[in-house]
Short mmCIF file of C-alpha atoms in Angstrom, two decimals:
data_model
loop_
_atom_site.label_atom_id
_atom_site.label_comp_id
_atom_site.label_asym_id
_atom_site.label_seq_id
_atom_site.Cartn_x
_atom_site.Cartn_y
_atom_site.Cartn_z
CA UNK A 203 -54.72 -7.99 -72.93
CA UNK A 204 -53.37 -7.72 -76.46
CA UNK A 205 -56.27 -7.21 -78.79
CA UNK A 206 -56.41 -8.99 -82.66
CA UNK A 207 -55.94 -6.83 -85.77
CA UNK A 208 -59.35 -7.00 -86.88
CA UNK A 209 -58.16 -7.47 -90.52
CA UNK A 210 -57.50 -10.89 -89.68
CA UNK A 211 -61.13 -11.88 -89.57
CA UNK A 212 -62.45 -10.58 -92.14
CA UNK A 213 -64.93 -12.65 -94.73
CA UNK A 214 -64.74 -11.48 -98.44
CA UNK A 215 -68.60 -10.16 -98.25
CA UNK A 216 -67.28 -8.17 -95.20
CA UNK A 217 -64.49 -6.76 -96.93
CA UNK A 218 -66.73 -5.60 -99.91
CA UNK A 219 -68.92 -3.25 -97.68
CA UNK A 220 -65.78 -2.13 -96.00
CA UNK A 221 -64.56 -0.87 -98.81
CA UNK A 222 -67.71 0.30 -99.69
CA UNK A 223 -67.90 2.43 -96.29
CA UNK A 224 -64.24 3.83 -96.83
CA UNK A 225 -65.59 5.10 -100.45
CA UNK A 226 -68.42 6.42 -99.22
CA UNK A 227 -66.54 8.04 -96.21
CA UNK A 228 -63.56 9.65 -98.26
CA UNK A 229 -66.34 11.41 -100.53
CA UNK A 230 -67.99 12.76 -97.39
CA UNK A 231 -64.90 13.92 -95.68
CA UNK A 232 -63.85 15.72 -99.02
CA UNK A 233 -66.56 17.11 -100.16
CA UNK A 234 -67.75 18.29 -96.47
CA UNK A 235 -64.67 20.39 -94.96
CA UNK A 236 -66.63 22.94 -92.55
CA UNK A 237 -69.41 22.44 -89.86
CA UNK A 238 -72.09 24.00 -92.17
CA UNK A 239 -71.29 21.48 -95.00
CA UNK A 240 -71.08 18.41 -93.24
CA UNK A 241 -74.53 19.44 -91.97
CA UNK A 242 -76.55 20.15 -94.57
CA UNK A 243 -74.97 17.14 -95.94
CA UNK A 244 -75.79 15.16 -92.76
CA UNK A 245 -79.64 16.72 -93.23
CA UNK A 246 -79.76 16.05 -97.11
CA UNK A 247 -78.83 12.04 -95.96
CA UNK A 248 -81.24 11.90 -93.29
CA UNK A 249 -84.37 13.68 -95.85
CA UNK A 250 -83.67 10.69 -98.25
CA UNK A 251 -84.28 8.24 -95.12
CA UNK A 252 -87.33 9.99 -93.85
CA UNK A 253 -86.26 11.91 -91.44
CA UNK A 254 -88.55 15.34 -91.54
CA UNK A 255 -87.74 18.95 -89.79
CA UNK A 256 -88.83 19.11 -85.97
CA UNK A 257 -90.07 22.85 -86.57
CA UNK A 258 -92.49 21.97 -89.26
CA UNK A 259 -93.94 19.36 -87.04
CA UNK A 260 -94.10 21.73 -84.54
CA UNK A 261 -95.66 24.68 -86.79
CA UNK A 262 -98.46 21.68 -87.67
CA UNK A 263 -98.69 20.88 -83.66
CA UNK A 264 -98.47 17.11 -84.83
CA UNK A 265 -98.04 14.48 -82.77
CA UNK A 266 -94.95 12.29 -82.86
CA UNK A 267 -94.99 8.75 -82.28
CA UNK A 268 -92.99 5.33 -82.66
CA UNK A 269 -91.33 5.29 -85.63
CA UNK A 270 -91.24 9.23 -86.49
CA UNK A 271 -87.97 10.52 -87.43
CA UNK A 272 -87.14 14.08 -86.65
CA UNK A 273 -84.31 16.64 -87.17
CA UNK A 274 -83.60 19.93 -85.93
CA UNK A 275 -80.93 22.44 -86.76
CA UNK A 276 -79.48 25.52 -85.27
CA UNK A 277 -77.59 28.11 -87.37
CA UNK A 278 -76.81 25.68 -90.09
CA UNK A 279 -73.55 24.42 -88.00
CA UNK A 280 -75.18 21.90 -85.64
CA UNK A 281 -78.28 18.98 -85.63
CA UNK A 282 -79.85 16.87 -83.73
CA UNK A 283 -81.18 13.13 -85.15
CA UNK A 284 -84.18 11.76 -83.61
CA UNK A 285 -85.98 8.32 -84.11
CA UNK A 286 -88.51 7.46 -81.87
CA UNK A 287 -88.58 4.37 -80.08
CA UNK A 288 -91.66 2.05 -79.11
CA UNK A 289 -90.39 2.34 -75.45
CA UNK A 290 -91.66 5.66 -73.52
CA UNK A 291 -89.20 8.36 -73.72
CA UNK A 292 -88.80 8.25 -70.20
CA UNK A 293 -86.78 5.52 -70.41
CA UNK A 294 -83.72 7.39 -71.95
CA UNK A 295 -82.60 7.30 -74.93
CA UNK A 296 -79.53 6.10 -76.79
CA UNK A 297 -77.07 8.86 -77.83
CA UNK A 298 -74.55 9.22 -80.30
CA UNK A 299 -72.75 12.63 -79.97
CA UNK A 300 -70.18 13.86 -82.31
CA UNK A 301 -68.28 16.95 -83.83
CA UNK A 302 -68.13 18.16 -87.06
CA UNK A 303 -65.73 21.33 -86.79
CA UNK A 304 -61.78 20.29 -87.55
CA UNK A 305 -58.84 22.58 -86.68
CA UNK A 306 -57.71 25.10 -89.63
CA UNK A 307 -56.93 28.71 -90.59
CA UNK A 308 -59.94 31.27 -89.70
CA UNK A 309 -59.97 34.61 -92.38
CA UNK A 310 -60.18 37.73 -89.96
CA UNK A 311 -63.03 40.12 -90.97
CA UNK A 312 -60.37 42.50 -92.57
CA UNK A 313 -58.31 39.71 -94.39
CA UNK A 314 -56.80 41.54 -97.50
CA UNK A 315 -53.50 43.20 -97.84
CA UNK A 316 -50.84 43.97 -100.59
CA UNK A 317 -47.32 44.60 -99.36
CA UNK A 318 -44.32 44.15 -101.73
CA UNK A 319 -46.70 43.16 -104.81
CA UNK A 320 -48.07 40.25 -103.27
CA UNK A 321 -51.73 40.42 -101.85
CA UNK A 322 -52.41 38.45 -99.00
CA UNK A 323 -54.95 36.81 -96.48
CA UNK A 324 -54.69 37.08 -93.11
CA UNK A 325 -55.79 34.76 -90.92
CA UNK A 326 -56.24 33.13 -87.04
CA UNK A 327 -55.95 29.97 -86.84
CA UNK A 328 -58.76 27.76 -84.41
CA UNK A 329 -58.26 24.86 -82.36
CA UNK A 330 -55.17 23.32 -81.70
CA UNK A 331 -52.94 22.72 -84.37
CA UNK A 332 -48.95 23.06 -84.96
CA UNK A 333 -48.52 26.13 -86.70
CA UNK A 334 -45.42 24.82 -88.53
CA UNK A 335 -47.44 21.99 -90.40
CA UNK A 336 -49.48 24.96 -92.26
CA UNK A 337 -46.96 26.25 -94.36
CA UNK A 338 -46.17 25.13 -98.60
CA UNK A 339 -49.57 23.35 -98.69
CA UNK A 340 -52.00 23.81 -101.26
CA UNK A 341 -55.10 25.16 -99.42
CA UNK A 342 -58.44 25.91 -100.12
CA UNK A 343 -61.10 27.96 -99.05
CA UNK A 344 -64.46 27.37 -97.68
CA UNK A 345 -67.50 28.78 -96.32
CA UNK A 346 -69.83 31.83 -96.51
CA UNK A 347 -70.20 35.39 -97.52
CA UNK A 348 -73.63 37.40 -96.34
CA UNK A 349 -74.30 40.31 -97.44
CA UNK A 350 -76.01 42.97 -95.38
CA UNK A 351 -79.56 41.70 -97.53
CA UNK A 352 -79.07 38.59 -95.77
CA UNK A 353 -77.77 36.72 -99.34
CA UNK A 354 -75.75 34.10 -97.92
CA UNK A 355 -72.99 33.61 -101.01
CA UNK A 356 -71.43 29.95 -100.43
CA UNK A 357 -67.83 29.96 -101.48
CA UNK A 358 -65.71 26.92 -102.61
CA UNK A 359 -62.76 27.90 -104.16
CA UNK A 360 -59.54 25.45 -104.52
CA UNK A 361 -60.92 22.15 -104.68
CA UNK A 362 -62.05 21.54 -108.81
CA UNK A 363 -59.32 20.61 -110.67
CA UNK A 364 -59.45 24.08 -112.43
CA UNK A 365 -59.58 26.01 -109.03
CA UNK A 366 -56.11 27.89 -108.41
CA UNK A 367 -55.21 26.86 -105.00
CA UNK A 368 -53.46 29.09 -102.22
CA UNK A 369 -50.65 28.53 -99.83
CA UNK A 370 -49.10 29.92 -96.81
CA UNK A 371 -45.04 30.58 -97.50
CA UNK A 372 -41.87 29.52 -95.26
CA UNK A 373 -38.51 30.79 -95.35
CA UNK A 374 -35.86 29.07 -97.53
CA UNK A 375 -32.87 26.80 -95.14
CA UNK A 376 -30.51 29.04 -96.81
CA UNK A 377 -31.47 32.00 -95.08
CA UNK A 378 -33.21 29.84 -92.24
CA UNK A 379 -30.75 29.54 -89.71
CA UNK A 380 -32.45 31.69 -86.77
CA UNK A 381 -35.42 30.05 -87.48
CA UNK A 382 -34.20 26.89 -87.00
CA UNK A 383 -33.13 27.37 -83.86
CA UNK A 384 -36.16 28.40 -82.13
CA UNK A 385 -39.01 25.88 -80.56
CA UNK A 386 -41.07 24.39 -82.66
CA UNK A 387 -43.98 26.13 -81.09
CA UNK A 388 -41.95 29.16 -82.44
CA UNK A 389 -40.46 28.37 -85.65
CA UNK A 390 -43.86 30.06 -87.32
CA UNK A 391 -45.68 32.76 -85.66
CA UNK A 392 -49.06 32.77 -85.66
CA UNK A 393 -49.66 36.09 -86.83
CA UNK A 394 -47.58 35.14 -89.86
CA UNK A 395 -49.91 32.03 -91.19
CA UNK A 396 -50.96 34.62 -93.92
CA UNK A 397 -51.91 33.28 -97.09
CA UNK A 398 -50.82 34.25 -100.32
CA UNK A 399 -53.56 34.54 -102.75
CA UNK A 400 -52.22 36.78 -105.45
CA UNK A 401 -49.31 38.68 -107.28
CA UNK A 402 -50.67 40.47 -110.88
CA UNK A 403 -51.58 43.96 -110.77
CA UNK A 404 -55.13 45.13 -112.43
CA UNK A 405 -53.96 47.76 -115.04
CA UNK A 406 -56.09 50.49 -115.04
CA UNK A 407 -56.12 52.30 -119.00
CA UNK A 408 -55.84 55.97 -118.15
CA UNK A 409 -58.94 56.49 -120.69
CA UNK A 410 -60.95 53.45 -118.09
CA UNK A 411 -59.85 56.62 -114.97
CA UNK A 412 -62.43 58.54 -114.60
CA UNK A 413 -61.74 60.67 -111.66
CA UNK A 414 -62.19 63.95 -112.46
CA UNK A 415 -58.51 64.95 -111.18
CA UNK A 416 -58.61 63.43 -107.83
CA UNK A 417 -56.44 60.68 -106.77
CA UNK A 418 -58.65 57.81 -107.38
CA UNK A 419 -61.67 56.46 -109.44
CA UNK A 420 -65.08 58.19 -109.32
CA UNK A 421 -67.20 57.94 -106.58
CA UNK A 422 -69.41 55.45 -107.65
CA UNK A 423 -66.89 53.28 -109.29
CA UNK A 424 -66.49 49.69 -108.12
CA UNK A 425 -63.77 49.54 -104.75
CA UNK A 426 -61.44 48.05 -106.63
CA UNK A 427 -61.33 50.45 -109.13
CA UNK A 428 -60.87 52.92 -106.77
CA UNK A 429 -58.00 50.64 -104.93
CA UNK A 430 -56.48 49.85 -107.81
CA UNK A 431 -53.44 52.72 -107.47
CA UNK A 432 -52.83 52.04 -104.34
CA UNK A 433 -52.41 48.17 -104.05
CA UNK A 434 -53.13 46.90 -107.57
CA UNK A 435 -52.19 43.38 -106.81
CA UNK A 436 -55.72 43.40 -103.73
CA UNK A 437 -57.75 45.34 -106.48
CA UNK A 438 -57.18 42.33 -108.92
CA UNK A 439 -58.28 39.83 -106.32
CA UNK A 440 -61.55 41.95 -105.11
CA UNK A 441 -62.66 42.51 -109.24
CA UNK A 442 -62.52 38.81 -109.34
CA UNK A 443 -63.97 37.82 -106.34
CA UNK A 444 -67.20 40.19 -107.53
CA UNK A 445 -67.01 39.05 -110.81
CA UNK A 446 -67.55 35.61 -109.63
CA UNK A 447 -69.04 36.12 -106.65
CA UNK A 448 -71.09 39.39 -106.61
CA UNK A 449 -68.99 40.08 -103.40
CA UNK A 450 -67.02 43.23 -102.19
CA UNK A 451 -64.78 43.54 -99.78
CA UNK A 452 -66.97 45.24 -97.40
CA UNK A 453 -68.76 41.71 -96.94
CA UNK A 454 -65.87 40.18 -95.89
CA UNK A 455 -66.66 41.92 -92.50
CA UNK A 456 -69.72 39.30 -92.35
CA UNK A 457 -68.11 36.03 -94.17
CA UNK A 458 -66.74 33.17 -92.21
CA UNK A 459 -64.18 31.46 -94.64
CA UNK A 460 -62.21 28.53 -93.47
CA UNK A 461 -58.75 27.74 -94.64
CA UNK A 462 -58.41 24.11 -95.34
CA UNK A 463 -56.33 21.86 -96.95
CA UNK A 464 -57.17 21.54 -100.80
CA UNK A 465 -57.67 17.82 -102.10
CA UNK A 466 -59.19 14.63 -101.26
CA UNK A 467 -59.43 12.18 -99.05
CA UNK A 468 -56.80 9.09 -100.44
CA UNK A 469 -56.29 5.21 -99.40
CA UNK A 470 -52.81 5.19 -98.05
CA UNK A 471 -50.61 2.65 -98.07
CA UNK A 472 -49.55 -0.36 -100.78
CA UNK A 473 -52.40 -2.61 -99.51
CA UNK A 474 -54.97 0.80 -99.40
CA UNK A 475 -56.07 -0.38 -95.90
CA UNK A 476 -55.64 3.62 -94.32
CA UNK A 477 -57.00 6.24 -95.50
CA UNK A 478 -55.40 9.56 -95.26
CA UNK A 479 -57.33 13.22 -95.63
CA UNK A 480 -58.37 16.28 -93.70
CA UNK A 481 -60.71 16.35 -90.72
CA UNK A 482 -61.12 12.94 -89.72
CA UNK A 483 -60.88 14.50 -86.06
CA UNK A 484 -64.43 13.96 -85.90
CA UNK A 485 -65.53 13.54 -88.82
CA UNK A 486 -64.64 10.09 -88.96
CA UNK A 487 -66.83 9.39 -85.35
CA UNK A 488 -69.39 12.10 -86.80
CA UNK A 489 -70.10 10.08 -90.13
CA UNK A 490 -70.05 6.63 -88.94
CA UNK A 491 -72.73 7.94 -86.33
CA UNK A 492 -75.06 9.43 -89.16
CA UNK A 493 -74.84 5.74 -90.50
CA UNK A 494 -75.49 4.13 -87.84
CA UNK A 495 -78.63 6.15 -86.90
CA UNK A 496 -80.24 6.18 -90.51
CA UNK A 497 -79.53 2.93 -90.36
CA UNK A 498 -81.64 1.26 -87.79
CA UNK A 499 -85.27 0.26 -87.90
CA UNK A 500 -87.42 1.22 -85.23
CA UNK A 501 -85.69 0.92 -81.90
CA UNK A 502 -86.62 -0.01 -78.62
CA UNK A 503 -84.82 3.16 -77.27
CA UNK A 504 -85.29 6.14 -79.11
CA UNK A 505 -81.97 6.86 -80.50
CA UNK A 506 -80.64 10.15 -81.07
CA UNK A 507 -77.39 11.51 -83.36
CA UNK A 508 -76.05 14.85 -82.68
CA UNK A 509 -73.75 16.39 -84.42
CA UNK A 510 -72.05 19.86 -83.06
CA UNK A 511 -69.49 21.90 -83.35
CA UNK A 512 -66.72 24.23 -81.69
CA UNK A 513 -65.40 21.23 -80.06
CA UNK A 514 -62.13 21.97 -80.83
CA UNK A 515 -62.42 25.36 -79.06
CA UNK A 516 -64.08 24.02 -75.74
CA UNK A 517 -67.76 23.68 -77.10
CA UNK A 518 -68.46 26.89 -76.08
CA UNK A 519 -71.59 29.05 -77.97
CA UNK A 520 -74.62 28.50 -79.72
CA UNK A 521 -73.38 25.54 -82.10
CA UNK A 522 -71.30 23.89 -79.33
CA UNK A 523 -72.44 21.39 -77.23
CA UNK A 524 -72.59 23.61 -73.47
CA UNK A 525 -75.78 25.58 -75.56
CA UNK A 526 -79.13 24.64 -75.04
CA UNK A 527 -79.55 23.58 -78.38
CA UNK A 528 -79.79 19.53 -77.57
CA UNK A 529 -81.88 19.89 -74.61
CA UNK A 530 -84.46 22.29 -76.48
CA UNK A 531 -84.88 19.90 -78.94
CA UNK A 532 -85.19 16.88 -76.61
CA UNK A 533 -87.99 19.09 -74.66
CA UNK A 534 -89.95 20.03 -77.96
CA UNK A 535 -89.55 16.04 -79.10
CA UNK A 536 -90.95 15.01 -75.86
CA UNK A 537 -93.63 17.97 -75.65
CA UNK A 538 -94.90 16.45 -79.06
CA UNK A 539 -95.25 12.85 -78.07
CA UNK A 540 -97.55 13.49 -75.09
CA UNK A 541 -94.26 13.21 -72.68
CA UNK A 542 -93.50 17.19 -72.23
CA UNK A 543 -92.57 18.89 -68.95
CA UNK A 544 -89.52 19.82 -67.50
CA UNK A 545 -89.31 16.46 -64.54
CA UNK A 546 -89.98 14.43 -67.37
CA UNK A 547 -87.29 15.64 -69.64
CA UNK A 548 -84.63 15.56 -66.79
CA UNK A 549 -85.42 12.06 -65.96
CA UNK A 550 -85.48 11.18 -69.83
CA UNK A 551 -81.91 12.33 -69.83
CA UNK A 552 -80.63 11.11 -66.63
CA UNK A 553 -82.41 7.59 -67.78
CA UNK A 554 -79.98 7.85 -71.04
CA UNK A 555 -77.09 6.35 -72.21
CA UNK A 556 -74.58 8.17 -74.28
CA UNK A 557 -71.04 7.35 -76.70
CA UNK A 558 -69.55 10.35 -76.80
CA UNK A 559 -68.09 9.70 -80.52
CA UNK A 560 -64.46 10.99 -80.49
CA UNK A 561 -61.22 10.25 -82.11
CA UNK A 562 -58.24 8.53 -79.88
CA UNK A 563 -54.69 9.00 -80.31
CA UNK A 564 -53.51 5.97 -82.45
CA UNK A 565 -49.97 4.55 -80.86
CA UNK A 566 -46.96 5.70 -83.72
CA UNK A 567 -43.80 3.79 -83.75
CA UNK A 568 -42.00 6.85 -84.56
CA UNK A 569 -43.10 8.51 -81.39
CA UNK A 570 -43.38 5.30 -79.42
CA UNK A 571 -41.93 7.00 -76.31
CA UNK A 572 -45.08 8.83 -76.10
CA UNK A 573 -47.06 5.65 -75.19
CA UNK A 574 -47.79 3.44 -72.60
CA UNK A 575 -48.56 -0.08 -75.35
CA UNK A 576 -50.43 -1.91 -72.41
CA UNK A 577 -53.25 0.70 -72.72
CA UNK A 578 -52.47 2.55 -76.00
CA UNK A 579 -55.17 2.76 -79.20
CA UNK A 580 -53.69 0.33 -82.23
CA UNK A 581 -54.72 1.27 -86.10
CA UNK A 582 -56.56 -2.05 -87.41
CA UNK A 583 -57.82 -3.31 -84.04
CA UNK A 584 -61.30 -2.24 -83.59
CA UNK A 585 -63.36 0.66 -81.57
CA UNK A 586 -61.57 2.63 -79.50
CA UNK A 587 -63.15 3.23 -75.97
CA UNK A 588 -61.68 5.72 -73.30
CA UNK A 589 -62.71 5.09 -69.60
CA UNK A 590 -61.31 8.54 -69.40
CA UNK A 591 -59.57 11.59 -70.88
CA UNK A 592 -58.44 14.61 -69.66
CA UNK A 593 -54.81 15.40 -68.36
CA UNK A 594 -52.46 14.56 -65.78
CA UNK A 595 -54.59 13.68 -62.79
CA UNK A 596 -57.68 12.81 -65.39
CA UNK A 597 -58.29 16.73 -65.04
CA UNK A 598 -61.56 17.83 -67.19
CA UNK A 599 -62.62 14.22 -67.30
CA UNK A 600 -65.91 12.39 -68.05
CA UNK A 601 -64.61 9.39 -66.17
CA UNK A 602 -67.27 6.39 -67.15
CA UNK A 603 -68.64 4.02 -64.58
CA UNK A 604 -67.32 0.45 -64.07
CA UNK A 605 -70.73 -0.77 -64.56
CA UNK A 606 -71.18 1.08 -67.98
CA UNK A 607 -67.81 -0.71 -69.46
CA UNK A 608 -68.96 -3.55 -68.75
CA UNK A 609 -72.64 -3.01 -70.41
CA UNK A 610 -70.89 -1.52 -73.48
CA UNK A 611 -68.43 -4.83 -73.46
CA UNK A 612 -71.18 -6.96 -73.39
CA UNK A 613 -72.96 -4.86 -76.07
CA UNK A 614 -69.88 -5.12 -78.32
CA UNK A 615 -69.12 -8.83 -78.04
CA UNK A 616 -72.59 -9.80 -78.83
CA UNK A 617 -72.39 -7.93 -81.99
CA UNK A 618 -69.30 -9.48 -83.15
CA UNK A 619 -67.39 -5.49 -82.57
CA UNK A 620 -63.86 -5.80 -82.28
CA UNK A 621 -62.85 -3.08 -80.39
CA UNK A 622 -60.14 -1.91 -77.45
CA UNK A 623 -59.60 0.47 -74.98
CA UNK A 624 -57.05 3.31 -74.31
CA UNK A 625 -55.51 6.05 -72.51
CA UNK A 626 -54.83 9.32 -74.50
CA UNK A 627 -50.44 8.48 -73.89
CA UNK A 628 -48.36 8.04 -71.28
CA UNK A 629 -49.56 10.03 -67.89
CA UNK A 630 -48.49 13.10 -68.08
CA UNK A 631 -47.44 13.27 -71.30
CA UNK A 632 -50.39 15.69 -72.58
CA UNK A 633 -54.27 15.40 -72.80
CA UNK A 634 -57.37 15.99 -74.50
CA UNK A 635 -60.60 16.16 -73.70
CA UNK A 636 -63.77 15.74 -75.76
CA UNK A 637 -67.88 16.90 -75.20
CA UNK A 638 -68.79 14.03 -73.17
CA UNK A 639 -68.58 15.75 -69.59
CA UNK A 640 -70.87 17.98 -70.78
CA UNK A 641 -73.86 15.24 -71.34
CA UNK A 642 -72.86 13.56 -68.20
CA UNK A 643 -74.06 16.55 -66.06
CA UNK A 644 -77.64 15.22 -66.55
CA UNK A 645 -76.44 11.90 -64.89
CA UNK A 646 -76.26 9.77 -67.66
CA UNK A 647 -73.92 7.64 -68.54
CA UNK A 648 -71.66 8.37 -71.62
CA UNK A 649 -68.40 7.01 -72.68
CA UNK A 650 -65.63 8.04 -75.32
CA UNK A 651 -65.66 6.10 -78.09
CA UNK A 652 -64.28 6.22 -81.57
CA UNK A 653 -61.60 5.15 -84.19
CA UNK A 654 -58.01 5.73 -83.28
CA UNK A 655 -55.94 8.24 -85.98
CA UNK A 656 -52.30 8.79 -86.32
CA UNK A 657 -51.27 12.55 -86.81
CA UNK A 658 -54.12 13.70 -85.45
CA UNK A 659 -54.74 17.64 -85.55
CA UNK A 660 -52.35 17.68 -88.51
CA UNK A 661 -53.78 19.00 -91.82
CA UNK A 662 -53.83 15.43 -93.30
CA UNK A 663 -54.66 13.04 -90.75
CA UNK A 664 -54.74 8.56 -90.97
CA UNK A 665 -56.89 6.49 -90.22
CA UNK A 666 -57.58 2.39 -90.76
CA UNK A 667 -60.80 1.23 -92.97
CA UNK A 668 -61.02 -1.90 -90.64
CA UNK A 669 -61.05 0.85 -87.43
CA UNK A 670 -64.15 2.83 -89.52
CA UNK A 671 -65.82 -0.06 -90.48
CA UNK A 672 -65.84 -1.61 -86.37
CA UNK A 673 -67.20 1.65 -85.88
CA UNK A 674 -69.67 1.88 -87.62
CA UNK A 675 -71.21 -0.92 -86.81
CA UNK A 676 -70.51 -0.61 -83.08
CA UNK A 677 -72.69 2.17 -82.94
CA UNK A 678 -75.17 0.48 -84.52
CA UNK A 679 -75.34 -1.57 -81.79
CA UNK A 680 -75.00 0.59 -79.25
CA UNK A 681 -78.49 2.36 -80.88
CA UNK A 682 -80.42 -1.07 -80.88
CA UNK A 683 -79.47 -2.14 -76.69
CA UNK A 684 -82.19 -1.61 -75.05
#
């Protein structure tokens, strides 16, 4: 059952807010390249709808009621999105559930090392990515420094067009011969994604030395003085990383700064129909969710957004979806409508209904061995749904219900959604899985659902505007069934 390329139908007023979406989309996806900032961006655009904090409501002991929009937070990394229906929460509720953490390079807590005149960062790299597409490309760095006051120092360096950028190195073909002949799993170690970030020395005046004979600065000179013999090229980097940043490199042992790829999200292609950037694995699902729930008036259904992170590593800990983070805040929503109790809450959740917003692998000619095309994900031809993931024999799968397709068919068609459905390749050929067996252990029903990308896990990753745009206003729809 051959689906149409959605471009094809298209009215000119459509194409004008698809375009409109992909804008608005590229500046999310490159100004927001960690969990933190795509949340308190996410929180910032649901404030300007009305949406108010859960704990201040709960401070006030005020009641909720139809219409009230809520959100709730934990550790700046994850939120929850809540909109309260006019039916009784015991109904269910209709969920959106996305990530917002992206494979990349992780700074250990000792990063910085000179060797050879060159000062480096090291780094571990998080989720799954192929080690070899890291190297020669301009990177950037994100995230946070806090100090042991509890300053958190935000840190953003490589993406103005006056930032200096960084890169990780590879060996030259001339000398690469060994190399070349190992797997590609192989061909770079991970321990050897280090990225250079510096090669001039700080000169230190002999007059400026002021150590009373010993080798080194004084005592209560700054650390980089006092490293600046030993590996001038690191003390450079640390006096201008406190001169801008009021950091040493003590703090480092408390930052958590991502290595990402510097730049923005572009429109690929003659016709601009793709666009191509970093982190669309979810962010794509994750941002086309947050539309769809600021969106809608009030529902029927009280629809819910959440948007977590450490997908990409299994969903494990306090931001990822196994932690009790969603169900807390679903109990302390329902406590404050009049609904609370723990038999309430469970059938709330068993009553809901869930898309488990996740990216799909998008069929590539060049790789066309890898799929089966009767039940492969197509860029331009709508939503993407997945009856299942997993691997091999549908191992670590939510596996959705007959009876759920259907309803989610039936919800699509009416709203005029093109969309498909698809296996993650050929059987056998690999896997994935996504957070939505997690949800499904409180015996609702969820589905995977999303936009299908090419290169996916790479550090610039394609997608189609015609694929965003179907999303976007699937889940819409999927908010408003009741």
């Amino acid at each position: 059952m051959k689906r149409e390329n959605a471009w094809k139908n298209y009215s000119d007023e459509e194409l004008v807010e698809l375009e409109e979406l992909a804008r608005s989309y590229k500046e999310f996806i490159s100004s927001n390249k960690t969990e933190r900032e795509c949340a308190t961006a996410a929180i910032a655009l649901a404030e300007a709808k009305g949406y108010r904090p859960l704990e201040q409501a709960i401070a006030e002991g005020r009641a909720l009621k139809a219409g009230d929009k809520v959100w709730s937070h934990t550790r700046g990394k994850a939120i929850v999105l809540v909109h309260i229906g006019t039916e009784p929460l015991e109904k269910g509720f209709n969920i959106l559930g996305a990530h917002i953490d992206s494979p990349r390079l992780d700074l250990k807590q000792n990063p910085l090392y000179e060797t050879e005149d060159l000062a480096l960062l090291d780094t571990h790299y998080y989720g799954g990515i192929k080690k070899y597409q890291w190297v020669t490309l301009p990177l950037a760095l994100h995230g946070v420094v806090v100090k042991t006051d509890g300053t958190v120092v935000p840190v953003v360096i490589g993406e103005d067009p006056d930032d200096p950028v960084f890169c990780v190195t590879d060996l030259l073909p001339h000398l690469g011969r060994e190399q070349m002949s190992k797997k590609a799993s192989e061909v770079v170690a991970a321990e050897a994604l280090d990225v250079l970030c510096g090669s001039r020395p700080l000169i230190i005046e002999d007059d400026d030395d002021d150590d009373d004979g010993k080798d080194g600065a004084a005592d209560d000179a700054p650390e980089w003085k006092k490293r600046a013999k030993k590996d001038p090229v690191a003390a450079f980097a640390l006096k201008l990383l406190e001169g801008k940043y009021g950091i040493v490199e003590e703090d480092f042992l408390s930052a958590e700064i991502e290595v990402v790829p510097a730049g923005r999200a572009r429109d690929l292609g003659f016709d601009r129909s793709m666009v191509i950037g970093y982190g669309q694995d979810d962010r794509v699902c994750a941002y086309t969710s947050l539309l769809a729930q600021l969106a809608i008036e009030t529902p029927g259904r009280t629809a819910v957004c959440v948007l977590v992170d450490k997908e990409e590593i299994g969903s494990v800990g306090a931001t990822g979806m196994e932690s009790l983070f969603f169900e807390n805040t679903i109990a302390e929503v329902m406590e404050l409508t009049g609904a609370g109790g723990m038999l309430k809450l469970h059938r709330a959740l068993a009553a809901s209904k869930m898309l488990s917003s996740d990216v799909s692998a998008a069929f590539d000619p060049g790789y066309a061995g890898q799929f089966e095309t009767k039940n492969a994900a197509f860029l331009g031809r709508g939503l993407v749904f997945n009856k299942f993931t997993g691997a091999r024999g549908k191992s670590s799968s939510n596996d959705a219900t007959a009876e759920f397709v259907a309803r989610m068919r039936r919800v699509m068609d009416e709203a005029g959604v093109a969309f498909q459905l698809s296996e993650m390749g050929k059987v056998d050929a690999g896997g994935g899985g996504t957070i939505a067996f997690i949800p499904a252990r409180y015996n609702m029903d969820v589905i995977d659902s999303g936009v299908p990308v090419l290169s996916m896990h790479a550090p610039w990753e394609v997608t189609s505007k015609a694929d965003i745009y179907e999303a976007r206003k699937g889940y819409e729809a999927f908010l408003l069934d009741d």
